[in-house]
Short mmCIF file of C-alpha atoms in Angstrom, two decimals:
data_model
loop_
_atom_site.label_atom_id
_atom_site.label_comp_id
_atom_site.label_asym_id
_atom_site.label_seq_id
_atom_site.Cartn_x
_atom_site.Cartn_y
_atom_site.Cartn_z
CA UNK M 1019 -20.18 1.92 55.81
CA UNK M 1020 -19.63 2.71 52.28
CA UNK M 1021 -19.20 6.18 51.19
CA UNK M 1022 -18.49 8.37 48.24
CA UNK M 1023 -16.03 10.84 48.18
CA UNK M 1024 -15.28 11.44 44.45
CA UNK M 1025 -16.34 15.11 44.90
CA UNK M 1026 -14.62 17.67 41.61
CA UNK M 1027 -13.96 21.04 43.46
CA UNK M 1028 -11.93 23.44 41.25
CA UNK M 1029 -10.02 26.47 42.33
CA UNK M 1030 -11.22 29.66 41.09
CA UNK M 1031 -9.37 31.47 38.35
CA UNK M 1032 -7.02 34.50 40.05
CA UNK M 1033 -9.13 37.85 39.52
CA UNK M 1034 -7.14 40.86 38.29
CA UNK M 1035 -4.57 42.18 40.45
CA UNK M 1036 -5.06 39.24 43.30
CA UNK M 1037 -2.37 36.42 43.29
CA UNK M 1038 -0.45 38.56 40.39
CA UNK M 1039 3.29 38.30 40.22
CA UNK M 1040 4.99 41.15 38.32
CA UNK M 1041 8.73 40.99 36.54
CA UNK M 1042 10.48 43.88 37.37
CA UNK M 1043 12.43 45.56 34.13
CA UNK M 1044 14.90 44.00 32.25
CA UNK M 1045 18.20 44.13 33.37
CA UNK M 1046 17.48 44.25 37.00
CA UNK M 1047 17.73 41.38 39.29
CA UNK M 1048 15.46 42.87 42.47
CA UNK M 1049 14.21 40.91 45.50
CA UNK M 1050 10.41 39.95 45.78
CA UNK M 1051 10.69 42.74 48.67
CA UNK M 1052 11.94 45.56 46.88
CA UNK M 1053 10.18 48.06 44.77
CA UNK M 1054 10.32 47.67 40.54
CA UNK M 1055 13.52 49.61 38.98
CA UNK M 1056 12.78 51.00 35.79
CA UNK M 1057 15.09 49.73 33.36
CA UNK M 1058 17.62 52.06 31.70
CA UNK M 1059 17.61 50.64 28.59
CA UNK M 1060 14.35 49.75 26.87
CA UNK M 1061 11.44 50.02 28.67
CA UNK M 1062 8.30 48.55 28.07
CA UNK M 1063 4.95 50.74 26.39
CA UNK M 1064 2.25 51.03 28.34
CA UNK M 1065 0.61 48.26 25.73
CA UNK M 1066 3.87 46.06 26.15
CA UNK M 1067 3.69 45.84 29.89
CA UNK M 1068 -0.63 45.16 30.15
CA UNK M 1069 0.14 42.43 27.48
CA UNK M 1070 3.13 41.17 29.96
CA UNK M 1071 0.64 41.04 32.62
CA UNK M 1072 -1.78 39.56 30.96
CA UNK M 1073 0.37 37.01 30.24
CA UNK M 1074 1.68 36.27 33.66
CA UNK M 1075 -1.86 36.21 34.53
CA UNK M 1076 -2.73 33.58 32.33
CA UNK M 1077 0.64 31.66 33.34
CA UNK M 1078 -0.70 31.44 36.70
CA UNK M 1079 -3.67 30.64 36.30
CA UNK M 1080 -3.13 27.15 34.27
CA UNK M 1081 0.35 26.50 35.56
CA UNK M 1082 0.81 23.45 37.72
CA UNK M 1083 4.70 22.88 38.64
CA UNK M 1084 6.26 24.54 41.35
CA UNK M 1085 7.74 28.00 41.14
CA UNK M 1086 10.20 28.60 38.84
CA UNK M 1087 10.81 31.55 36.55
CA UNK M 1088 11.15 31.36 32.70
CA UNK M 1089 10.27 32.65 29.39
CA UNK M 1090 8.81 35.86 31.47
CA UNK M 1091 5.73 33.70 33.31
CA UNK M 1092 6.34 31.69 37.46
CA UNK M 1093 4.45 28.36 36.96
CA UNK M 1094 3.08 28.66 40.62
CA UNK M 1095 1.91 25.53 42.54
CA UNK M 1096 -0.11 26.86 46.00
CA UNK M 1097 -0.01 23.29 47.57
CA UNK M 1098 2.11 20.92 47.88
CA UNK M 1099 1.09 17.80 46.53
CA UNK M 1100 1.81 14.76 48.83
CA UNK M 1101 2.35 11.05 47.70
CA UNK M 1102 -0.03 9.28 50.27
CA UNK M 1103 1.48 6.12 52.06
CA UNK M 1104 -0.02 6.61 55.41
CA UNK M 1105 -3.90 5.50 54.20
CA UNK M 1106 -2.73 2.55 51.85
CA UNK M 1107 -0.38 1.58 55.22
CA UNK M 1108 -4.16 2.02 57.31
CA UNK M 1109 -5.74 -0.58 54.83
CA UNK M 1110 -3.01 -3.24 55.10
CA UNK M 1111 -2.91 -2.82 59.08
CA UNK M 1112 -6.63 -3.21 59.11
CA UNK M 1113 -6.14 -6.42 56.74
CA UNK M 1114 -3.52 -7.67 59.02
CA UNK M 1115 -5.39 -7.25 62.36
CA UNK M 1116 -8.37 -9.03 60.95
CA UNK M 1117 -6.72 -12.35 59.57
CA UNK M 1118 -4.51 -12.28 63.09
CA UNK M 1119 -8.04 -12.70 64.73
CA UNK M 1120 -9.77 -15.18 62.04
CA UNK M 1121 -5.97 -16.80 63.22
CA UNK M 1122 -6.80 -16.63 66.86
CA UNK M 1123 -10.89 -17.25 66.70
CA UNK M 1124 -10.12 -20.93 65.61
CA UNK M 1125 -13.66 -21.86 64.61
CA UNK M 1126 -13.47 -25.23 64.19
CA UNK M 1127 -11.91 -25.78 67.22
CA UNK M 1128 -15.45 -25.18 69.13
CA UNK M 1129 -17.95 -25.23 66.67
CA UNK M 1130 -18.45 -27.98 64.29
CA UNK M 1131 -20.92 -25.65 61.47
CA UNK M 1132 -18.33 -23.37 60.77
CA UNK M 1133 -18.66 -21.68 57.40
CA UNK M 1134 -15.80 -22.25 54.82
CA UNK M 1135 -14.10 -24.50 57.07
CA UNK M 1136 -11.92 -25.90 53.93
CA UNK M 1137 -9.83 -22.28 55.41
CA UNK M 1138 -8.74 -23.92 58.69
CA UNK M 1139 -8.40 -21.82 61.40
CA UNK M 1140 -9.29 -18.79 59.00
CA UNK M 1141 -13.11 -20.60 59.26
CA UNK M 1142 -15.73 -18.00 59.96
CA UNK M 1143 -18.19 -18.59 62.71
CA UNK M 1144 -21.62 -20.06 62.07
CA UNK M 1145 -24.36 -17.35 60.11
CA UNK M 1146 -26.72 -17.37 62.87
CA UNK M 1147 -24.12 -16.22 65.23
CA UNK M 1148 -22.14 -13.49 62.97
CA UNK M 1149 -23.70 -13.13 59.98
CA UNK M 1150 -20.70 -10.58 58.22
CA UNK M 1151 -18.53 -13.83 58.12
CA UNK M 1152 -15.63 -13.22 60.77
CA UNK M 1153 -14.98 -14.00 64.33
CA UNK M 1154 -16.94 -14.48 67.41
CA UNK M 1155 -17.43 -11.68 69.93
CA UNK M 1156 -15.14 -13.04 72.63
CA UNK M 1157 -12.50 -13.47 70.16
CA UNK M 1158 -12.86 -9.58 69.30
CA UNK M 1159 -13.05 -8.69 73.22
CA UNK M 1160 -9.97 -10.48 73.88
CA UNK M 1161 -8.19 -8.73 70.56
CA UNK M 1162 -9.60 -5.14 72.11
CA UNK M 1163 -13.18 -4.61 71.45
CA UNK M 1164 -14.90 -1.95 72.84
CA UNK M 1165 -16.31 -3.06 75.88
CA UNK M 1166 -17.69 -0.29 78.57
CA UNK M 1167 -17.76 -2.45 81.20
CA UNK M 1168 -13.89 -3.25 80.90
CA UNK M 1169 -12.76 0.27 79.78
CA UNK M 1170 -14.63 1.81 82.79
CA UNK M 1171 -14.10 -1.07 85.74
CA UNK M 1172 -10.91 -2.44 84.33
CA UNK M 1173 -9.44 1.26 83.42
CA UNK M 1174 -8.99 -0.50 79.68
CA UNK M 1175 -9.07 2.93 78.25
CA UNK M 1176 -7.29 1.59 75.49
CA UNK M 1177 -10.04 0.10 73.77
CA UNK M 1178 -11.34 3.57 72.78
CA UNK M 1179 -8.28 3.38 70.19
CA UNK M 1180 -7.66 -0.93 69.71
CA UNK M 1181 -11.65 -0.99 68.55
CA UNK M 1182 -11.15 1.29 65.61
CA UNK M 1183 -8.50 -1.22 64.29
CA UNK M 1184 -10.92 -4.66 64.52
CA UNK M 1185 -13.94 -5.87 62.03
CA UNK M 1186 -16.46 -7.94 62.42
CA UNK M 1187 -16.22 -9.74 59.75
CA UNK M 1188 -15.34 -9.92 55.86
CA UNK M 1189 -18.49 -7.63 54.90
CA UNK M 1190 -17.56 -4.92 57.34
CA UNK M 1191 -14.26 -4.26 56.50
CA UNK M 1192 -14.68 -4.78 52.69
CA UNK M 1193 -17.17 -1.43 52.96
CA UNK M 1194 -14.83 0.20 55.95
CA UNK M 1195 -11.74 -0.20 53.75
CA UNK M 1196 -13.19 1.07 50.40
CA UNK M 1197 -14.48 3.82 51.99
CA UNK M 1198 -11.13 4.68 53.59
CA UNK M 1199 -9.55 4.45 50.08
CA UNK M 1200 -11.71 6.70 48.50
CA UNK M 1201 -12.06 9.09 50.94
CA UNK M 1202 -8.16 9.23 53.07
CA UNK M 1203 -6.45 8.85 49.69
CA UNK M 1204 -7.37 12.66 48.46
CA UNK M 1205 -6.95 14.09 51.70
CA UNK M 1206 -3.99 12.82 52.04
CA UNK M 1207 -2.68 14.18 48.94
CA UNK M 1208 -3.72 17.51 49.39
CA UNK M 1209 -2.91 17.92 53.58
CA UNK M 1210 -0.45 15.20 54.00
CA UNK M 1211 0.10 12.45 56.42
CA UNK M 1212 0.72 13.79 59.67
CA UNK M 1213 -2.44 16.21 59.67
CA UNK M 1214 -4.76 13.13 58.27
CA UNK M 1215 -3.22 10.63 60.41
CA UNK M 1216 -4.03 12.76 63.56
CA UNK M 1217 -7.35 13.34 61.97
CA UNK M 1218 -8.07 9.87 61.80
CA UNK M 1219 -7.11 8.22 64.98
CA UNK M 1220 -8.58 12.02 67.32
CA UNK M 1221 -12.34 11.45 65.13
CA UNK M 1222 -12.32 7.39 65.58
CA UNK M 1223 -11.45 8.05 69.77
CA UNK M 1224 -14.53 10.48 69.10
CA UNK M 1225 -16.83 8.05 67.37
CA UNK M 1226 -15.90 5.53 70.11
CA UNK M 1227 -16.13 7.34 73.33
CA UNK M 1228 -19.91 8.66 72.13
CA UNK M 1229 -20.21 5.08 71.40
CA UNK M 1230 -19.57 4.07 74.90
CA UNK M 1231 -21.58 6.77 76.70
CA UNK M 1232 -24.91 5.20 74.66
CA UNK M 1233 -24.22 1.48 74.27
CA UNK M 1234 -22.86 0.23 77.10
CA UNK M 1235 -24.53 -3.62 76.16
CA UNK M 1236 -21.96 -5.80 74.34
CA UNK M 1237 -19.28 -4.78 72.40
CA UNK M 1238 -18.11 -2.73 69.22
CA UNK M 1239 -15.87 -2.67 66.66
CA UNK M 1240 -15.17 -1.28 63.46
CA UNK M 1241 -13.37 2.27 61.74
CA UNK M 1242 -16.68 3.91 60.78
CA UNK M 1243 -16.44 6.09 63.08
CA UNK M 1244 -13.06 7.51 61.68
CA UNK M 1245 -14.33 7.53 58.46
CA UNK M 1246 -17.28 9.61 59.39
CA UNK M 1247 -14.27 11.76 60.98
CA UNK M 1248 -12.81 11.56 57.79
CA UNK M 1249 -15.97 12.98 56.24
CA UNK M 1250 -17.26 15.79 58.36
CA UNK M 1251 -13.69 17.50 57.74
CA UNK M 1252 -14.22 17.42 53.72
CA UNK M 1253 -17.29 19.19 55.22
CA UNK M 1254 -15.64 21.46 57.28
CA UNK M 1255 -12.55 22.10 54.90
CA UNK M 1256 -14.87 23.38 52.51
CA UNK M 1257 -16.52 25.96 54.91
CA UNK M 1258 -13.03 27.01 56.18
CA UNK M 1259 -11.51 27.34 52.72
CA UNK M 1260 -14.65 28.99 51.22
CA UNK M 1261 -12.47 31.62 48.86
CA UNK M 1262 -10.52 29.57 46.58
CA UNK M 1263 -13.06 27.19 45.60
CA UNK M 1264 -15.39 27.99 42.63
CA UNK M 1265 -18.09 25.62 42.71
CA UNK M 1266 -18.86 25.92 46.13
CA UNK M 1267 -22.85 25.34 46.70
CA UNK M 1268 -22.58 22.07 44.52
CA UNK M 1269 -19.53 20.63 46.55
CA UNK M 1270 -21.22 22.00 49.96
CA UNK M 1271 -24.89 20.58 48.70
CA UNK M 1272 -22.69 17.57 47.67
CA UNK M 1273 -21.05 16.16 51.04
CA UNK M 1274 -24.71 17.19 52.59
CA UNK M 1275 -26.57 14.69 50.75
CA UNK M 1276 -23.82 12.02 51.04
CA UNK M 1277 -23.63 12.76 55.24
CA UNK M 1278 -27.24 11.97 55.48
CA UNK M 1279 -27.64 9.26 53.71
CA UNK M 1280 -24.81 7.31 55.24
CA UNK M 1281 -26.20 8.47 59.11
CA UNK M 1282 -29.67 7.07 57.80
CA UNK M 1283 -28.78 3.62 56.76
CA UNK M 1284 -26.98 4.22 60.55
CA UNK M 1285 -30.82 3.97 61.86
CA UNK M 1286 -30.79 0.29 60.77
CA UNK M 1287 -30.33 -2.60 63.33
CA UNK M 1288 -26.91 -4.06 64.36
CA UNK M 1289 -25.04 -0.65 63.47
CA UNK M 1290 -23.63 1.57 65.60
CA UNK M 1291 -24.74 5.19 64.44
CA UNK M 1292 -23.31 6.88 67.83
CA UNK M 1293 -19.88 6.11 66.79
CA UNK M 1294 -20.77 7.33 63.38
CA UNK M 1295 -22.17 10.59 64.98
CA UNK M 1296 -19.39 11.10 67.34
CA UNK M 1297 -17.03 10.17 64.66
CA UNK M 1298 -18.73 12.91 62.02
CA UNK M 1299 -18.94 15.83 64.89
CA UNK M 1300 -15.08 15.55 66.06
CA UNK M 1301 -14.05 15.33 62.39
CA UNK M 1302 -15.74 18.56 61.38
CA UNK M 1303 -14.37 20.14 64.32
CA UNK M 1304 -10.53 19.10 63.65
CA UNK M 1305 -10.93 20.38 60.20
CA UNK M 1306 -11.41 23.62 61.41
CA UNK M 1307 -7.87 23.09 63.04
CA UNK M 1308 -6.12 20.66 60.85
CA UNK M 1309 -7.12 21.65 57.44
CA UNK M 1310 -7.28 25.42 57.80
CA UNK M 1311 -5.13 27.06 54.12
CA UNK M 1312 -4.15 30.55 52.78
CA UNK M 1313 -6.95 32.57 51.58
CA UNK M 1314 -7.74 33.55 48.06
CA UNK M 1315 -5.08 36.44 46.67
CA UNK M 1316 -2.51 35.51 49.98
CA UNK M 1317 1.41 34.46 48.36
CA UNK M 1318 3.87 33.94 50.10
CA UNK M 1319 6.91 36.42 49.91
CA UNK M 1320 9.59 33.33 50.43
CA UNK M 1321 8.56 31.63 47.85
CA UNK M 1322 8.57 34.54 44.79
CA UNK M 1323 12.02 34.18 42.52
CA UNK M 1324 14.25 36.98 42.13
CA UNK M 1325 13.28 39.52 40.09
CA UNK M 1326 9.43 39.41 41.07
CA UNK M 1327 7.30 41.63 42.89
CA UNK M 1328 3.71 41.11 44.72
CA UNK M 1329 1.26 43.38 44.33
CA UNK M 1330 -1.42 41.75 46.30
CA UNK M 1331 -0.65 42.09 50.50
CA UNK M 1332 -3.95 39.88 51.71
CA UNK M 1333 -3.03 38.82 54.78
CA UNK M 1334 -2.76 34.82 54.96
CA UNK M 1335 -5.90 33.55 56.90
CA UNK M 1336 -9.17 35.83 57.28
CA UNK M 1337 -10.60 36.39 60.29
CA UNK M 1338 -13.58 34.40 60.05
CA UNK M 1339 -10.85 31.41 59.88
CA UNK M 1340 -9.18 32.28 63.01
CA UNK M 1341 -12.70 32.35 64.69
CA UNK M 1342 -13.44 28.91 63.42
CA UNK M 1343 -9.83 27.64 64.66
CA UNK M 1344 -10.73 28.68 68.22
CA UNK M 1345 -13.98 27.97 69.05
CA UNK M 1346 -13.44 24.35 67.04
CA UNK M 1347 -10.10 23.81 69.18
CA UNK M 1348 -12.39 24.65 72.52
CA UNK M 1349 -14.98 22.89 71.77
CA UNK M 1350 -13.02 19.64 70.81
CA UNK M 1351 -11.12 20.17 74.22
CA UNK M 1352 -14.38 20.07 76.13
CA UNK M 1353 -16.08 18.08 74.89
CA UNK M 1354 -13.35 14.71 74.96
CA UNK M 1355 -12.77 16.26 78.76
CA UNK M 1356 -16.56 15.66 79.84
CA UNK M 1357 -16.97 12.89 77.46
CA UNK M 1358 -14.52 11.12 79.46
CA UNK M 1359 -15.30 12.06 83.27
CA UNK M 1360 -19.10 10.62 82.48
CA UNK M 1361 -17.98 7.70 80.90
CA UNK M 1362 -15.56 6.76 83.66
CA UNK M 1363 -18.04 7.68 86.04
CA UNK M 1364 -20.55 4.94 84.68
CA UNK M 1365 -22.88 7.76 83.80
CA UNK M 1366 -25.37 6.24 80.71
CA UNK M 1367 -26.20 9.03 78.38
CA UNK M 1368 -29.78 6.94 77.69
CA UNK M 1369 -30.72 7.69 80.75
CA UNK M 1370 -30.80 11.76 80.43
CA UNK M 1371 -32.34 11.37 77.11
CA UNK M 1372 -35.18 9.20 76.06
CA UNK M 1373 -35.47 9.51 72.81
CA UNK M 1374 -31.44 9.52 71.67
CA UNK M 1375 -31.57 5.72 71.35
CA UNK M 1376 -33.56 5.98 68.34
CA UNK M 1377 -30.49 8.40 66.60
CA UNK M 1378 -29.04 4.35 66.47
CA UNK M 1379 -31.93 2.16 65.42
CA UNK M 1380 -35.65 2.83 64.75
CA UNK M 1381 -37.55 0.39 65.37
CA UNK M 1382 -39.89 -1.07 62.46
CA UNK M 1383 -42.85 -3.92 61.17
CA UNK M 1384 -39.65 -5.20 59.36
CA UNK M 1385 -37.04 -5.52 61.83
CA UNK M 1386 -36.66 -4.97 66.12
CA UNK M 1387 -33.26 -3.10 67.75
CA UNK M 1388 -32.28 -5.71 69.85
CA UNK M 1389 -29.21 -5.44 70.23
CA UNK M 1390 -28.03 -9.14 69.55
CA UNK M 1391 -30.01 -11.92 68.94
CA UNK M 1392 -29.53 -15.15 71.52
CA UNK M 1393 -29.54 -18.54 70.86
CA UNK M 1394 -28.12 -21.85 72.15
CA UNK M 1395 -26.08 -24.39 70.00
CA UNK M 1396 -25.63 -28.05 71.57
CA UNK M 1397 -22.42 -29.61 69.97
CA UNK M 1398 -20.83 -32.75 70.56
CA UNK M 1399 -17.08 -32.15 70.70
CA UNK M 1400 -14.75 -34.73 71.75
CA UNK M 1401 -16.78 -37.41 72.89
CA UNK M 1402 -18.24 -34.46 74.92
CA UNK M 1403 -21.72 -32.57 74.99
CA UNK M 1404 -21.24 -29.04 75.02
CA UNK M 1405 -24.16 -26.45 75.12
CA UNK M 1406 -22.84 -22.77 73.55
CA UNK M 1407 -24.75 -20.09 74.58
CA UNK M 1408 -24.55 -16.39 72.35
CA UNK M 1409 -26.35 -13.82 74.34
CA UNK M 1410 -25.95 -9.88 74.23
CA UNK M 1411 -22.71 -10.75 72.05
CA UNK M 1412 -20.79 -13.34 74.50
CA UNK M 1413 -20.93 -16.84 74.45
CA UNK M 1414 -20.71 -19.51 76.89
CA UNK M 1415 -20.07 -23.04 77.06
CA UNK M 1416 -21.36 -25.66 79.64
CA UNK M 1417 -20.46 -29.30 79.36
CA UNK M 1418 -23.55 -31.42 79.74
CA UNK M 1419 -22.13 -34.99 79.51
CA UNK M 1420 -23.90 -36.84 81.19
CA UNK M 1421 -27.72 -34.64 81.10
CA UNK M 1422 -30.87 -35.49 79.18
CA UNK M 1423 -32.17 -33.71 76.12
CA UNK M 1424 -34.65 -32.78 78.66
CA UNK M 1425 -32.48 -30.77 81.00
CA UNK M 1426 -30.39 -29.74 77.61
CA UNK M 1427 -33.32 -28.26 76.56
CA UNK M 1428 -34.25 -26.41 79.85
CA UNK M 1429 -30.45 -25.12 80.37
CA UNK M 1430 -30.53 -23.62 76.92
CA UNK M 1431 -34.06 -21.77 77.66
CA UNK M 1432 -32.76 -20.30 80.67
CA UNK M 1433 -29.25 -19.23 79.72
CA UNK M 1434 -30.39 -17.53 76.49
CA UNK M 1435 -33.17 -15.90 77.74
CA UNK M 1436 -30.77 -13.74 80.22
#
């Protein structure tokens, strides 16, 4: 699912007295701690020291290297800046796992309309059976596909994880890995690898056990719901780290509009919009406990030169913050702990709720919300005629050497209309 993230949020400018790091007088070399020695030799006017300040002010507020003192002004950096490598090292794993099962899938080997087969075993399987150009659906159930009947009757909980890693085809993880790009590349930067990385992997188990607890017919794959993840805590970050930003209703009104209309194209057929939901819901809730920063007019005592004193003693998170971190850490907690016992119990969500399978598809004059579309393909293979059968996302083959186009015919009927 392709999204936007190219969202300008600027820090507001320090107000007077808040963030505000004073020299102490010249000639004295005083911790950030201690109190500011008058200097014994020539001390500042009353003019001299608010044009001082002034200046420091103005130092800090367009400075961007990391503390350091000269010429009488800190340039003060108030987060890190990280390089990101753990995204770009996402996109090339994603890549990798995709031609490994284009490697395995082996089109031509059982189909003889494979599209592009000049590729060799990197064919694609026939349009009518996977439209987004990549494997077929027992190829991605072998590779780790989310499949509810495995994960709950085979204990394969696994495949709440391995699905997050597969596409269905060139298409899907074209949009999956642009949007990962554009979105995991500045959050990495600004929170770093190990907080994104858990981000990422806890909101795409989200997106997939939801997944599972609503469509529990065939099989799913795909990293949307981590992206959604992904999104919901630039959502959250925002609300957490309401004080420093300045343009705050345009960045919140922002992510709003871009949320919506990503879960509405989520209403169309052949997309799974519960992973996207449960994906978006656990990401705004770790953001509350992953991406939680100082407030506005909160430095740091360890990280003030010599010489310097702070005359601003906010504490370093408010308490509205604190509030968030819990109730976002219990609900998280809970909700993966039932999430799980009613999944492994068999228990289908659809059945408590009526109308929720319309939060993934609603039905229209233009399209149906089927979930897959079945057909049978005779193909002659070998001297040998084989009947394929894609239903509900599986295929089948049946050898039929030997049968008339009759009984062909009647076989196919009744296997695809299962």
């Amino acid at each position: 699912m392709g999204m936007d993230s190219r969202i300008e949020i600027k820090v507001t400018n320090p107000k007077k007295v808040d963030n505000v790091v004073h020299p102490v007088g010249q000639g004295h070399a005083t911790s950030a701690s201690s109190p500011p020695q008058p200097s014994a030799s020539s001390p500042p006017t009353d003019g001299q020291g608010r044009q001082q300040q002034q200046a420091l002010e103005e130092g800090l507020r367009h400075s961007h290297g990391r503390g350091r003192q000269g010429r009488g002004l800190i340039d003060y950096m108030p987060f890190k800046n990280w390089v990101p490598w753990l995204i770009p090292g996402f996109v090339i794993a994603n890549v990798v796992v995709f031609l490994i099962s284009m490697f395995i899938n082996n089109c031509p080997k059982h189909s003889s309309s494979c599209v592009g087969r000049f590729l060799g075993r990197f064919s694609f399987q026939p349009m009518k059976e996977n439209p987004l150009l990549g494997p077929s659906a027992d190829t991605l159930e072998k590779m780790g596909a989310l499949d509810v009947i495995k994960v709950v009757h085979k204990h394969q909980a696994w495949r709440l994880i391995s699905c997050i890693w597969l596409h269905a085809g060139v298409f899907h993880i074209l949009a999956n890995m642009l949007s990962l790009l554009f979105i995991g590349i500045r959050l990495e930067q600004e929170f770093g690898f190990v907080r994104i990385g858990l981000l990422y992997l806890f909101a795409g188990f989200g997106g997939s056990l939801m997944s599972a607890l609503f469509i529990q017919a065939g099989i799913s794959v795909g990293a949307s719901g981590a992206l959604f993840g992904l999104l919901g805590s630039m959502l959250s970050e925002l609300i957490t780290n309401w004080t420093i930003y300045a343009n705050k209703l345009a960045a919140l009104l922002t992510l709003i509009f871009i949320v919506v209309i990503n879960l509405a194209v989520g209403l169309l057929p052949h997309v799974d919009n519960f992973a996207h939901i449960g994906g978006f819901i656990s990401g705004f809730l770790l953001g509350f406990v992953f991406l939680i920063r100082p407030q506005f007019g909160y430095v740091s005592k360890k990280h003030i030169p010599t010489g310097y004193i702070v005359t601003s003693n906010n504490p370093k998170h408010k308490p509205y913050q604190y509030i968030l971190w819990l109730v976002s850490m219990i609900l998280l907690v809970l909700g993966f702990t039932f999430g799980l016992i009613l999944l492994f119990r068999g228990v289908n969500l659809n059945d408590q709720c009526s109308w929720c399978h319309y939060m993934s598809c609603v039905p229209t004059k233009l399209w149906n919300c089927k979930s897959q579309q079945a057909y049978c393909e005779s193909i002659e293979y070998q001297n040998q005629l084989n009947l394929t059968c894609i239903s509900n996302g599986k295929s089948s083959i049946y050898n039929l050497s030997g049968e008339s186009t009759s009984q062909v015919q009647q076989l196919c009927t009744k296997l695809c209309s299962r």
